[in-house]
mmCIF file of C-alpha atoms and ligand atoms in Angstrom:
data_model
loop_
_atom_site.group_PDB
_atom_site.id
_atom_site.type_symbol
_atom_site.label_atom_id
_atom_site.label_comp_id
_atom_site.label_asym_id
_atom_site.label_seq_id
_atom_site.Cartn_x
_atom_site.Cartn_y
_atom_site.Cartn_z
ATOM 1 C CA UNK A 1 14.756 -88.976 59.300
ATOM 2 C CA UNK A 2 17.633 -88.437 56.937
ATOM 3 C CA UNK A 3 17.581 -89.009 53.292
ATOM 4 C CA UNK A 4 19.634 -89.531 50.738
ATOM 5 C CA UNK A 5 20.722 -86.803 47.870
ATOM 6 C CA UNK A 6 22.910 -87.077 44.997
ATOM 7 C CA UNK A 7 25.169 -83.868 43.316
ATOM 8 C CA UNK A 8 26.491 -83.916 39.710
ATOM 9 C CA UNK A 9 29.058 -85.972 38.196
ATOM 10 C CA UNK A 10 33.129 -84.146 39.563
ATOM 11 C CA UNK A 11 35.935 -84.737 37.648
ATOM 12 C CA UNK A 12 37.565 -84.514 40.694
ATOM 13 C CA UNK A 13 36.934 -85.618 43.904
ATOM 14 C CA UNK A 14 39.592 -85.801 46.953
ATOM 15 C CA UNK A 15 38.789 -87.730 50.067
ATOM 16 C CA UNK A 16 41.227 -86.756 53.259
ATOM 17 C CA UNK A 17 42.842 -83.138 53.715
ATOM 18 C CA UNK A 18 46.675 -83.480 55.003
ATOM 19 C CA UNK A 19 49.453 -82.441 52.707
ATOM 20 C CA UNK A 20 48.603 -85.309 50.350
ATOM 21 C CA UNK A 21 44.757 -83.930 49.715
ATOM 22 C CA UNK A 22 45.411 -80.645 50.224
ATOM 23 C CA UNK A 23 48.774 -80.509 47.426
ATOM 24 C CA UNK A 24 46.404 -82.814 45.049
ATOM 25 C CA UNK A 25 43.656 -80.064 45.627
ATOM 26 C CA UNK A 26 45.811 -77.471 44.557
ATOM 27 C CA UNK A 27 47.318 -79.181 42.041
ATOM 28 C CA UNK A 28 43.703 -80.655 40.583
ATOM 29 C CA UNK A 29 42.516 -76.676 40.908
ATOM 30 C CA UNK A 30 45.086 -75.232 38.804
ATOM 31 C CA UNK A 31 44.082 -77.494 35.992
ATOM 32 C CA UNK A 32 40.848 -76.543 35.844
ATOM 33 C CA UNK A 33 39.472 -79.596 37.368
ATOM 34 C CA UNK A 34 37.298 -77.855 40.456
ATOM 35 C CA UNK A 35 37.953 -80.653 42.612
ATOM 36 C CA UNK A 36 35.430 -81.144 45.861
ATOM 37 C CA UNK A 37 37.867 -82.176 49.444
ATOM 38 C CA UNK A 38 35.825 -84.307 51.617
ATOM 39 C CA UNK A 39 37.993 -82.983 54.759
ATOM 40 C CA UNK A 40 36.945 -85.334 57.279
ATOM 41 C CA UNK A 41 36.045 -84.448 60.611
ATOM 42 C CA UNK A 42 37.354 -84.054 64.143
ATOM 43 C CA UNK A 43 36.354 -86.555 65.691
ATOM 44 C CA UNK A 44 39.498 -88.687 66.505
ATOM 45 C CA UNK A 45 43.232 -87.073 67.619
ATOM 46 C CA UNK A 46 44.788 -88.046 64.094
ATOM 47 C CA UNK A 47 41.435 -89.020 61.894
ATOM 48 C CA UNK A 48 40.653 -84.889 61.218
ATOM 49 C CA UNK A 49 40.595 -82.367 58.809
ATOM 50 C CA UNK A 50 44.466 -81.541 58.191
ATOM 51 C CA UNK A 51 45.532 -84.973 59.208
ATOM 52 C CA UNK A 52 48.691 -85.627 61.820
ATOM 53 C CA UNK A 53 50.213 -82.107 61.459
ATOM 54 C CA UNK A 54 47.452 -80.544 63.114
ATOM 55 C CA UNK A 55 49.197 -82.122 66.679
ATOM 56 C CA UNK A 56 52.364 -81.199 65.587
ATOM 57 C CA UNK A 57 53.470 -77.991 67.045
ATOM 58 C CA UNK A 58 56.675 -77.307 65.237
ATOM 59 C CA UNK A 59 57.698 -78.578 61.844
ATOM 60 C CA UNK A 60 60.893 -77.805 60.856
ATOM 61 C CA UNK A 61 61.735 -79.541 57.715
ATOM 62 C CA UNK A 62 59.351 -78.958 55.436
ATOM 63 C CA UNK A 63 61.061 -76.957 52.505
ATOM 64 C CA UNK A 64 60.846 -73.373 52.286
ATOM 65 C CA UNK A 65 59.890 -72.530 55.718
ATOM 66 C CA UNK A 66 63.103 -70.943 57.206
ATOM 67 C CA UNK A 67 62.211 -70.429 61.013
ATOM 68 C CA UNK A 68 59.870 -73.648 60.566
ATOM 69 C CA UNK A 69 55.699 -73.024 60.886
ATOM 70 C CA UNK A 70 52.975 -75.021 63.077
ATOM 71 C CA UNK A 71 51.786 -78.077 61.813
ATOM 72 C CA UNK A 72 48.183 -76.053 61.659
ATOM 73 C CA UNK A 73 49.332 -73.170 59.828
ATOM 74 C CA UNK A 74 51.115 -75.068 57.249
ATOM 75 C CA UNK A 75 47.584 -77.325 56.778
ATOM 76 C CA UNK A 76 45.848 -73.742 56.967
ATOM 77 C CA UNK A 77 47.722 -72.140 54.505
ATOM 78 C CA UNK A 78 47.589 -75.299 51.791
ATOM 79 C CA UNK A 79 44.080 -75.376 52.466
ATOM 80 C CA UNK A 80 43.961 -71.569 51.473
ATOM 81 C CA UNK A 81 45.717 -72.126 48.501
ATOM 82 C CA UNK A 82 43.842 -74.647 47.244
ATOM 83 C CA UNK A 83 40.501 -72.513 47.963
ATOM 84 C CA UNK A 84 42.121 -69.986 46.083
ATOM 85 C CA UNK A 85 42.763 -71.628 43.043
ATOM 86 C CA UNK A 86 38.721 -72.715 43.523
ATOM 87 C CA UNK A 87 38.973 -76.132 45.339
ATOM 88 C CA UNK A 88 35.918 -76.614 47.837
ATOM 89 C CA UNK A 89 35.944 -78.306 50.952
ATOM 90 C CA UNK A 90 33.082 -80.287 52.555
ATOM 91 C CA UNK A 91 34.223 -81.152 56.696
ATOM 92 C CA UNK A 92 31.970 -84.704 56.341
ATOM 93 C CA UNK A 93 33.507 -88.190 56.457
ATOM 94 C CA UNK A 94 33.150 -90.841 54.098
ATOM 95 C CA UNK A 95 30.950 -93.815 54.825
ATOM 96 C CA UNK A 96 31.026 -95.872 52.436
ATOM 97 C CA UNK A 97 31.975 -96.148 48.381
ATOM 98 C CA UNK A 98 31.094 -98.081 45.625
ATOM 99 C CA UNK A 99 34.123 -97.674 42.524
ATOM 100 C CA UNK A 100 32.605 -100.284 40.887
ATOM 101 C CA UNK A 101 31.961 -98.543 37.831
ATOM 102 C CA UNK A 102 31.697 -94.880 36.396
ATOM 103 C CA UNK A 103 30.820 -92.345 37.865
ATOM 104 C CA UNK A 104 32.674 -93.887 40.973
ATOM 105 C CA UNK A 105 30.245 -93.273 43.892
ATOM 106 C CA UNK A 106 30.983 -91.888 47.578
ATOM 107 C CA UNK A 107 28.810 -91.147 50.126
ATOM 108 C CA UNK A 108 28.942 -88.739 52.897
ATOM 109 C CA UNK A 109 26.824 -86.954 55.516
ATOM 110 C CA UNK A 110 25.817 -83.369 54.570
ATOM 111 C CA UNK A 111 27.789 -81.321 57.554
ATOM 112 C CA UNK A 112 24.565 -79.036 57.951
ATOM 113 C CA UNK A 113 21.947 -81.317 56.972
ATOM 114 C CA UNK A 114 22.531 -84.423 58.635
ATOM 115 C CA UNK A 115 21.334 -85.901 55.213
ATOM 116 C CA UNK A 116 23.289 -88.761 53.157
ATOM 117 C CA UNK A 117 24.866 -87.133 49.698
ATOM 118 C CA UNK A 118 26.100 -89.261 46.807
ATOM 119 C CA UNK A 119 29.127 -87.677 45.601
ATOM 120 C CA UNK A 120 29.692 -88.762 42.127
ATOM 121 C CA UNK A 121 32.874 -88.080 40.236
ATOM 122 C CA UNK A 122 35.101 -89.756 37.256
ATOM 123 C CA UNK A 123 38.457 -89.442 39.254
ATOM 124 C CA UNK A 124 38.587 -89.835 43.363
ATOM 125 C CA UNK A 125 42.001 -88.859 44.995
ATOM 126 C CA UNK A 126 42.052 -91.151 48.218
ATOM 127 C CA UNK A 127 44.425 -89.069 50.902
ATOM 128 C CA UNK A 128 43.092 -90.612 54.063
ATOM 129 C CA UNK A 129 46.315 -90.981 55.573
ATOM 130 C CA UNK A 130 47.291 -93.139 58.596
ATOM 131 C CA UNK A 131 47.205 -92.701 62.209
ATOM 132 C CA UNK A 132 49.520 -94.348 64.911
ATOM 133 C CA UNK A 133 48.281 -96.227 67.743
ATOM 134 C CA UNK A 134 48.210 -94.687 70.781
ATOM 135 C CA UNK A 135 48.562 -96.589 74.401
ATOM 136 C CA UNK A 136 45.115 -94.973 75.458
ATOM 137 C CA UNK A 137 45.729 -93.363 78.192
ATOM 138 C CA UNK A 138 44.264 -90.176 78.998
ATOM 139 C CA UNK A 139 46.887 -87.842 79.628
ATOM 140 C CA UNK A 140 48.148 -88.512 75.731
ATOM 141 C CA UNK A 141 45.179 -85.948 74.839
ATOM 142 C CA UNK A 142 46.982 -83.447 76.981
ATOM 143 C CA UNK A 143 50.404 -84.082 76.783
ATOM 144 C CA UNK A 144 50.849 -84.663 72.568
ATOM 145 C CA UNK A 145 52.944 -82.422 71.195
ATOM 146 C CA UNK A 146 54.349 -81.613 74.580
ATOM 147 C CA UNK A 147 56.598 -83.882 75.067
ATOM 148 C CA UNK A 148 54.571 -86.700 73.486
ATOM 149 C CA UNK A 149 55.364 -87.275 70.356
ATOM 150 C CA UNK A 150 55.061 -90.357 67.769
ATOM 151 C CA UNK A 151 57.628 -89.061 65.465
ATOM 152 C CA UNK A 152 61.201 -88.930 65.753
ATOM 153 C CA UNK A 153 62.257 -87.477 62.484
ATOM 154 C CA UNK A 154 59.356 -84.943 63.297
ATOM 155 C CA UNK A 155 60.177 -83.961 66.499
ATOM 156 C CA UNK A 156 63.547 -85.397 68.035
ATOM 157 C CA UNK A 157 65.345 -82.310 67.338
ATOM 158 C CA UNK A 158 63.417 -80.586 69.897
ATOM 159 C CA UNK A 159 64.825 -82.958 72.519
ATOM 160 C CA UNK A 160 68.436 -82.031 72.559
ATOM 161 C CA UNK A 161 69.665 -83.512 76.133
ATOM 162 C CA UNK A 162 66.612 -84.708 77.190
ATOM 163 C CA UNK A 163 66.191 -88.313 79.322
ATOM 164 C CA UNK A 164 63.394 -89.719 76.567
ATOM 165 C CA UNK A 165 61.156 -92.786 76.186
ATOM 166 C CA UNK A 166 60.718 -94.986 73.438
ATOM 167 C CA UNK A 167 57.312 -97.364 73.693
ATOM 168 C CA UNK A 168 56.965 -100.500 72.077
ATOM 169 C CA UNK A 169 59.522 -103.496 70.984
ATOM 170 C CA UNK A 170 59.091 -103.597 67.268
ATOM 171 C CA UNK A 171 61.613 -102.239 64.279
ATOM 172 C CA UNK A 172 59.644 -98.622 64.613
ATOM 173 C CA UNK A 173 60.971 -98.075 68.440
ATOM 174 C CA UNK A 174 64.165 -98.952 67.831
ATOM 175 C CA UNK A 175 64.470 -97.147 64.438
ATOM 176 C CA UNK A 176 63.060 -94.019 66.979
ATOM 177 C CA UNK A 177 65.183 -95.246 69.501
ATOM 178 C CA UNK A 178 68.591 -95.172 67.408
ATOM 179 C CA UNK A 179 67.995 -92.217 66.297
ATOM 180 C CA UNK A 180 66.963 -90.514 69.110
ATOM 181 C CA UNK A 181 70.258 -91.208 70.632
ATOM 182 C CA UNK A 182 71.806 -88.334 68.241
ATOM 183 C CA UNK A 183 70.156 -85.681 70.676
ATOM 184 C CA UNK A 184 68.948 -87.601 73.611
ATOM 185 C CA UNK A 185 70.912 -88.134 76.699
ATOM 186 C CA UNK A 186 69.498 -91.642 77.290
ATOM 187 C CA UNK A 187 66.660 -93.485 75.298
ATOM 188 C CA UNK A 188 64.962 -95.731 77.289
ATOM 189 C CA UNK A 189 62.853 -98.575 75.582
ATOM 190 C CA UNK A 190 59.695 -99.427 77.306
ATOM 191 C CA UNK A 191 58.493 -102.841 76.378
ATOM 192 C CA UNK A 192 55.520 -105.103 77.971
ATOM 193 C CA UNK A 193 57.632 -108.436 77.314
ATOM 194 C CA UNK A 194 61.191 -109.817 77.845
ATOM 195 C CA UNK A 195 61.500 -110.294 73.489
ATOM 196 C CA UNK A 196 61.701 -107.622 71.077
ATOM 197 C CA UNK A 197 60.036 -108.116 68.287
ATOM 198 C CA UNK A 198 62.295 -106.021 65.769
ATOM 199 C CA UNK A 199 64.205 -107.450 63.493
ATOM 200 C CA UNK A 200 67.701 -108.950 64.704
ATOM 201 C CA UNK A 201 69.891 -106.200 63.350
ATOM 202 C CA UNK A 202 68.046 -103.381 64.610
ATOM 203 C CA UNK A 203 68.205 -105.153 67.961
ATOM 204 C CA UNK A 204 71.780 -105.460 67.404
ATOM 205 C CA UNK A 205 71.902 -102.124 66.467
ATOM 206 C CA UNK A 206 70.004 -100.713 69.552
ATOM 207 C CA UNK A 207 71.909 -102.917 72.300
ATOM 208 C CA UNK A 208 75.270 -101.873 71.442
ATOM 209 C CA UNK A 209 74.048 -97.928 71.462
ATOM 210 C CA UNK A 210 75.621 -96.983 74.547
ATOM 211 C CA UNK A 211 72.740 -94.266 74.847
ATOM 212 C CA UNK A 212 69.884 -96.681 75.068
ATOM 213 C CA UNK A 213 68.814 -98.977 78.020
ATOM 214 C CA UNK A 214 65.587 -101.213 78.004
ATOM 215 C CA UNK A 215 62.877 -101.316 80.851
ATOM 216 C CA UNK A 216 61.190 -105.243 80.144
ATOM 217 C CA UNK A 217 58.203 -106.844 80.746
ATOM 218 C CA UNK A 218 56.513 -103.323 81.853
ATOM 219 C CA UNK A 219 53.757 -101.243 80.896
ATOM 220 C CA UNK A 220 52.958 -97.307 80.709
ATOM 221 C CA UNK A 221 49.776 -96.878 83.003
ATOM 222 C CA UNK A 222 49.901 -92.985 83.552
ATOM 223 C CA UNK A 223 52.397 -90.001 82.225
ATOM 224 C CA UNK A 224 53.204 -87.763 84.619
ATOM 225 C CA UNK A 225 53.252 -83.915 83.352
ATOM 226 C CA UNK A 226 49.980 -81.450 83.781
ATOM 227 C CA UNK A 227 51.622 -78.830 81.108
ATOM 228 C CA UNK A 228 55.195 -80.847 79.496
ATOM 229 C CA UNK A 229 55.752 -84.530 80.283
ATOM 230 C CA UNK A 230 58.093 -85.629 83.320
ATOM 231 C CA UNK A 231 58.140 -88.718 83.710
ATOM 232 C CA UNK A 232 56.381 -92.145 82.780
ATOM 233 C CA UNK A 233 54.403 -94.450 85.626
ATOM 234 C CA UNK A 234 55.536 -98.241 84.670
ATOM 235 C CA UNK A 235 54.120 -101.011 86.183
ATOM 236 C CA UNK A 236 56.384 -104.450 85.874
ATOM 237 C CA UNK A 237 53.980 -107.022 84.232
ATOM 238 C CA UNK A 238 56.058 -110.201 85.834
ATOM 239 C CA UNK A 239 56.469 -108.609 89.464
ATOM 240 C CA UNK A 240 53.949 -106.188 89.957
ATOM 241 C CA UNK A 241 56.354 -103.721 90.957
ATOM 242 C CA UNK A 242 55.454 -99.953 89.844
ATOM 243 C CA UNK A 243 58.296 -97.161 88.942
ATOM 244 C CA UNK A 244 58.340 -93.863 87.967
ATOM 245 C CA UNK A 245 61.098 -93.254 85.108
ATOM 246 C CA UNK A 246 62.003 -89.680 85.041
ATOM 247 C CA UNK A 247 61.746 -88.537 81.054
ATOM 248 C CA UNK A 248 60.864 -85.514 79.395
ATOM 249 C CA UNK A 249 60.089 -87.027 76.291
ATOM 250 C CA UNK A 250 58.296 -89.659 75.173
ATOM 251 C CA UNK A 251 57.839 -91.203 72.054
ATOM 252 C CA UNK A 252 54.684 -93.815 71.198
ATOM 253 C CA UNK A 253 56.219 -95.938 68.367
ATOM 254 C CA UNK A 254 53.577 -99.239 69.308
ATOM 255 C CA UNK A 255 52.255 -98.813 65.674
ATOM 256 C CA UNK A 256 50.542 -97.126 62.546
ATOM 257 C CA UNK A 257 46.949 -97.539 60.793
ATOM 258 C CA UNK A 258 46.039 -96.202 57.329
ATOM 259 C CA UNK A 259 42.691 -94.945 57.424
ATOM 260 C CA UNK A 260 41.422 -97.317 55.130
ATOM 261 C CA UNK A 261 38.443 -99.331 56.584
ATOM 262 C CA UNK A 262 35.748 -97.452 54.260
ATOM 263 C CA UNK A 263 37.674 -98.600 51.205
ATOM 264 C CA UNK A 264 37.846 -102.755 52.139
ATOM 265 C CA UNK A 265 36.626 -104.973 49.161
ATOM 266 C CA UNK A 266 37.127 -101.876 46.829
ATOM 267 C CA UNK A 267 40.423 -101.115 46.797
ATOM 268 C CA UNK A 268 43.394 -103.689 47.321
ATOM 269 C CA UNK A 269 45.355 -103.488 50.398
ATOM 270 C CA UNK A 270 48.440 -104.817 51.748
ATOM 271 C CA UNK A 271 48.349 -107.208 54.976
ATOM 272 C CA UNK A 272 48.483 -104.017 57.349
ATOM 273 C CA UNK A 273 45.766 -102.725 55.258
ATOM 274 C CA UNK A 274 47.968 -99.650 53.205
ATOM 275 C CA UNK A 275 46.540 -99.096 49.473
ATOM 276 C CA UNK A 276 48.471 -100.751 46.839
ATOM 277 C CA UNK A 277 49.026 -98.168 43.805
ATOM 278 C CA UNK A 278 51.149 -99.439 40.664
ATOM 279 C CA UNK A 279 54.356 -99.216 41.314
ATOM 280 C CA UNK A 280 55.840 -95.415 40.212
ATOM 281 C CA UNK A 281 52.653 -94.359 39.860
ATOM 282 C CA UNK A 282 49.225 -93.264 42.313
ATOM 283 C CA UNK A 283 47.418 -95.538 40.351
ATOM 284 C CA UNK A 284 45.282 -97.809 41.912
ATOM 285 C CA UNK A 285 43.816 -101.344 40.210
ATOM 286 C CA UNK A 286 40.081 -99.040 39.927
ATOM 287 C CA UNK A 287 40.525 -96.952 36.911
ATOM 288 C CA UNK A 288 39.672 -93.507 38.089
ATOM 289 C CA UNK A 289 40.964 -94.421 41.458
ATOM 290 C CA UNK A 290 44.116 -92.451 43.042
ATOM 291 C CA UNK A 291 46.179 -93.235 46.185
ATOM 292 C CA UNK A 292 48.546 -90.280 47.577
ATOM 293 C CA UNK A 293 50.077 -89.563 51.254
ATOM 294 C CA UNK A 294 50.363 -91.970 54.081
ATOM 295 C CA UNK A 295 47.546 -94.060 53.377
ATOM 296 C CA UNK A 296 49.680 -95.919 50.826
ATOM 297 C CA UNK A 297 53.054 -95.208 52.631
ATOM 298 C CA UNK A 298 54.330 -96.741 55.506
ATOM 299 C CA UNK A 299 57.756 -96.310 54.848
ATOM 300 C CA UNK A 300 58.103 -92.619 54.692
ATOM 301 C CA UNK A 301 55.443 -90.631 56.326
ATOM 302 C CA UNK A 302 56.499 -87.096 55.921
ATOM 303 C CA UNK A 303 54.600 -83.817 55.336
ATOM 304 C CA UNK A 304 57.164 -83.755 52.222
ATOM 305 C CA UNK A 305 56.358 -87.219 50.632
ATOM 306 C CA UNK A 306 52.914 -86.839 51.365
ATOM 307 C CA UNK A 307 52.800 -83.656 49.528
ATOM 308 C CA UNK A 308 54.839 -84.839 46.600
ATOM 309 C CA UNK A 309 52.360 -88.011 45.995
ATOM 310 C CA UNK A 310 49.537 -85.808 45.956
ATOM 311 C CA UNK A 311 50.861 -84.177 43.303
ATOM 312 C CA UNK A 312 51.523 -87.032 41.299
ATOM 313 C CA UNK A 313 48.101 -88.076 41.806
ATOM 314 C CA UNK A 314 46.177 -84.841 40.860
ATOM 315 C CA UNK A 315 48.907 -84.691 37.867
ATOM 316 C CA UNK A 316 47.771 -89.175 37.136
ATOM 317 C CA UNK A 317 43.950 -87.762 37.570
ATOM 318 C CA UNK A 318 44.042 -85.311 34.972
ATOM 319 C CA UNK A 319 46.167 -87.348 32.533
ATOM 320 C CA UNK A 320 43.245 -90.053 32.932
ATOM 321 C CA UNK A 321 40.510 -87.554 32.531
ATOM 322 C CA UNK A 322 41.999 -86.443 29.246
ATOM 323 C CA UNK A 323 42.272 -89.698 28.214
ATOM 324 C CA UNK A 324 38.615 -90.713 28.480
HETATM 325 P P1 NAP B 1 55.035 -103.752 65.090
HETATM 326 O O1 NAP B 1 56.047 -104.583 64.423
HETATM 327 O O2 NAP B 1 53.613 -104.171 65.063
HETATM 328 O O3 NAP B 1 55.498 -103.576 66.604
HETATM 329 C C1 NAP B 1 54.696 -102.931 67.525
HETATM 330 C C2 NAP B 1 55.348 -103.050 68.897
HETATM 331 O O4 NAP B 1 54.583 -102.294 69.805
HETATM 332 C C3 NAP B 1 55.402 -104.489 69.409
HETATM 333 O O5 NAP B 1 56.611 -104.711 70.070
HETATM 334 C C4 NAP B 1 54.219 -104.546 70.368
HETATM 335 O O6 NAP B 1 54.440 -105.405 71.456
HETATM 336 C C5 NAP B 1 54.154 -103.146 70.879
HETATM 337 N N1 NAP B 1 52.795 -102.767 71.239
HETATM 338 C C6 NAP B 1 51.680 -102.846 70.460
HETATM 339 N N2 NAP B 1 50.618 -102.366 71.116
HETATM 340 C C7 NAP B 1 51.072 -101.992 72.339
HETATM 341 C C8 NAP B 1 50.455 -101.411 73.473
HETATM 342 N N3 NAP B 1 49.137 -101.120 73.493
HETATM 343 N N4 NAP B 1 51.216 -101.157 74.560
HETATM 344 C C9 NAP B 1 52.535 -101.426 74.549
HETATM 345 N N5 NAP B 1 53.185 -101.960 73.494
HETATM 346 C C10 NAP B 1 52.453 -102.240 72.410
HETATM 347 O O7 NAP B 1 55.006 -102.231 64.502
HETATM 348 P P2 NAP B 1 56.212 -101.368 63.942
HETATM 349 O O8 NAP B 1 57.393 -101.457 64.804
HETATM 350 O O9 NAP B 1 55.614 -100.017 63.670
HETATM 351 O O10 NAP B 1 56.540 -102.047 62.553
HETATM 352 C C11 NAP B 1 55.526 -102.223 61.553
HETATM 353 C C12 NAP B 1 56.143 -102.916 60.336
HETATM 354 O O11 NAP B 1 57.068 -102.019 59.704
HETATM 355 C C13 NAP B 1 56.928 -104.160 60.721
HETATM 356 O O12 NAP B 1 56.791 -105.108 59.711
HETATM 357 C C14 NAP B 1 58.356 -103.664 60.765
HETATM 358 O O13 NAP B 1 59.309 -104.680 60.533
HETATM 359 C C15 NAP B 1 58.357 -102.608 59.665
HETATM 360 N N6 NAP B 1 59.378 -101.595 59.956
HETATM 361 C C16 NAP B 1 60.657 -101.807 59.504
HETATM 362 C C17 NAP B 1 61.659 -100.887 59.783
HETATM 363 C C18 NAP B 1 63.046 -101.142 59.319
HETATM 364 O O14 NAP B 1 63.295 -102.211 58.799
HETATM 365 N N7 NAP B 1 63.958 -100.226 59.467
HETATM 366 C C19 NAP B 1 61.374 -99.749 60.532
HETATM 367 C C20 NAP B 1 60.083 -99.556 60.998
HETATM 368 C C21 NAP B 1 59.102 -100.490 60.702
HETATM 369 P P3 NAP B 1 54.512 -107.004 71.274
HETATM 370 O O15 NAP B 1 55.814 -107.284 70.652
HETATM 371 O O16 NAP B 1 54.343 -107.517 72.666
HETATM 372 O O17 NAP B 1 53.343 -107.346 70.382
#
């Protein structure tokens, strides 16, 4: 039978542990604040301790990094520094949180225990991030980050004159898809209906790219690849028909999801369910409350922006805590 114990009142407390918690960690560290990183836990392929760059393989463009770094050692060496500076970590997920007044409350199971804690602190950092929808097939376990990828800024460099995939219809596949075509040989849109759903000048856009051809009305069921992908197994919706399209990339671009079920009725959301922060600022409408990385971005998503607003955040955190 579990119970349910409380720790003292934080000053800081981070929830989520990809560039955005981690650079807030450091950040809320270095001022003294010892802030506590609920890290999350692996239990989903983007939901984890580290976030999305733990399946990316190469990253390239995050500043400072000449030769580039894995996405793991970049989240292993912020997490270090952060530790360093005297940030702890606890690898537990939050369950549920009540910010409706100070100290704001989260709860969490104890990683050894198994018990419920009550983590109370004046300031909470939310860096939960986002993850993007995946078709659900089994081989994307295998095949991310060889071949698979959901992020064309991220990762179409690596795909110099490769045949690649795009999945999905909407303004995300054929932002991918467009600029995929600077490296790609051909980009080939995969889409389960006849009508794109992306806006009319991105479809404009994509159909006069000589690069990119579309494949309607069809569906991925398998990818085939034990090691690197090499092709894609469509079947045709409308006749039944089934194809194998030789590609050696593939990008899923069918969708993103903050992580921000936990937070519903306590923090306000946008219609796809991103926080809303003041405008300039991490701030959410909760006084106390901070928003930083993905999980109130869906424009940008990088390892660089995600970093930068978790800076701002620790840096709005411990302006408000010296305010009180
Ligand atoms: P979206 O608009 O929801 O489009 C998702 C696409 O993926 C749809 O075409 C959908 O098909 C398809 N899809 C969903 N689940 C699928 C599955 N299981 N298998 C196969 N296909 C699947 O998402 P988004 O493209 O990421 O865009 C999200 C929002 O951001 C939109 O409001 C968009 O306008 C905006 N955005 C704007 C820009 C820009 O303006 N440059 C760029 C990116 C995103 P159906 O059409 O059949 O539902």
């Amino acid at each position: 039978m579990t119970q349910t114990n409380a720790t003292p009142v934080r000053e800081v407390l981070i929830i989520g542990s990809g560039p955005s918690g981690l650079t807030a960690a450091i950040y809320a560290a270095r001022a003294n604040l010892s802030p506590l990183v609920l890290e999350g836990q692996p239990s989903s392929t983007s939901d984890q301790p580290g976030g999305q760059l733990m399946l990316t393989t190469d990253i390239e463009n995050f500043p400072g990094f000449v030769d580039g770094l894995a996405g793991p050692d970049l989240m292993a060496n912020m997490r270090a520094q952060a530790a360093r500076f005297g940030a702890e970590f606890l690898t537990t997920k939050v369950e549920r949180v009540d910010f409706s007044a100070q100290p704001l409350r989260v709860w969490a199971q104890d990683p050894n225990s198994g018990d419920e804690v009550e983590h109370m602190a004046r300031s909470v950092i939310v860096a939960t991030g986002a993850r993007s929808l995946m078709l659900g097939l089994p081989a994307e376990d295998r095949l991310i980050s060889r071949g698979l990828s959901t992020c064309a800024t991220c990762d179409g460099f690596f795909f110099r004159g490769h045949r690649i995939a795009v999945i999905g219809g909407g303004d995300s596949a054929l932002e991918e898809a467009i600029f995929l075509t600077k490296f790609a040989e051909t980009v080939t849109v995969v889409h389960r209906r006849k009508e794109l759903r992306a806006s009319k000048i991105m479809q404009d856009r994509a159909y006069k790219n000589p690069k990119i051809r579309f494949v309607w009305d069809s569906v991925v069921t398998d990818i085939a690849g034990e090691s690197k992908v090499e092709g894609l197994h469509l079947r045709n919706l409308v006749s039944g028909e089934e194809q194998l399209l030789e590609v050696s990339g593939v990008f899923v671009a069918i969708g993103h999801v903050p992580n921000t079920a936990v937070f519903n009725g306590h923090l306000d959301m946008d219609e796809s369910g991103y926080l809303l922060t003041v405008p300039g600022t991490t701030a959410t409408k909760v006084p106390g409350v901070f928003a930083a990385g993905d999980v109130q971005d869906s424009k940008y998503r990088q390892a660089i922006t995600a970093a930068g607003s978790g800076c701002m955040a620790a840096i709005d955190a411990e302006r408000w805590l010296e305010a009180l």
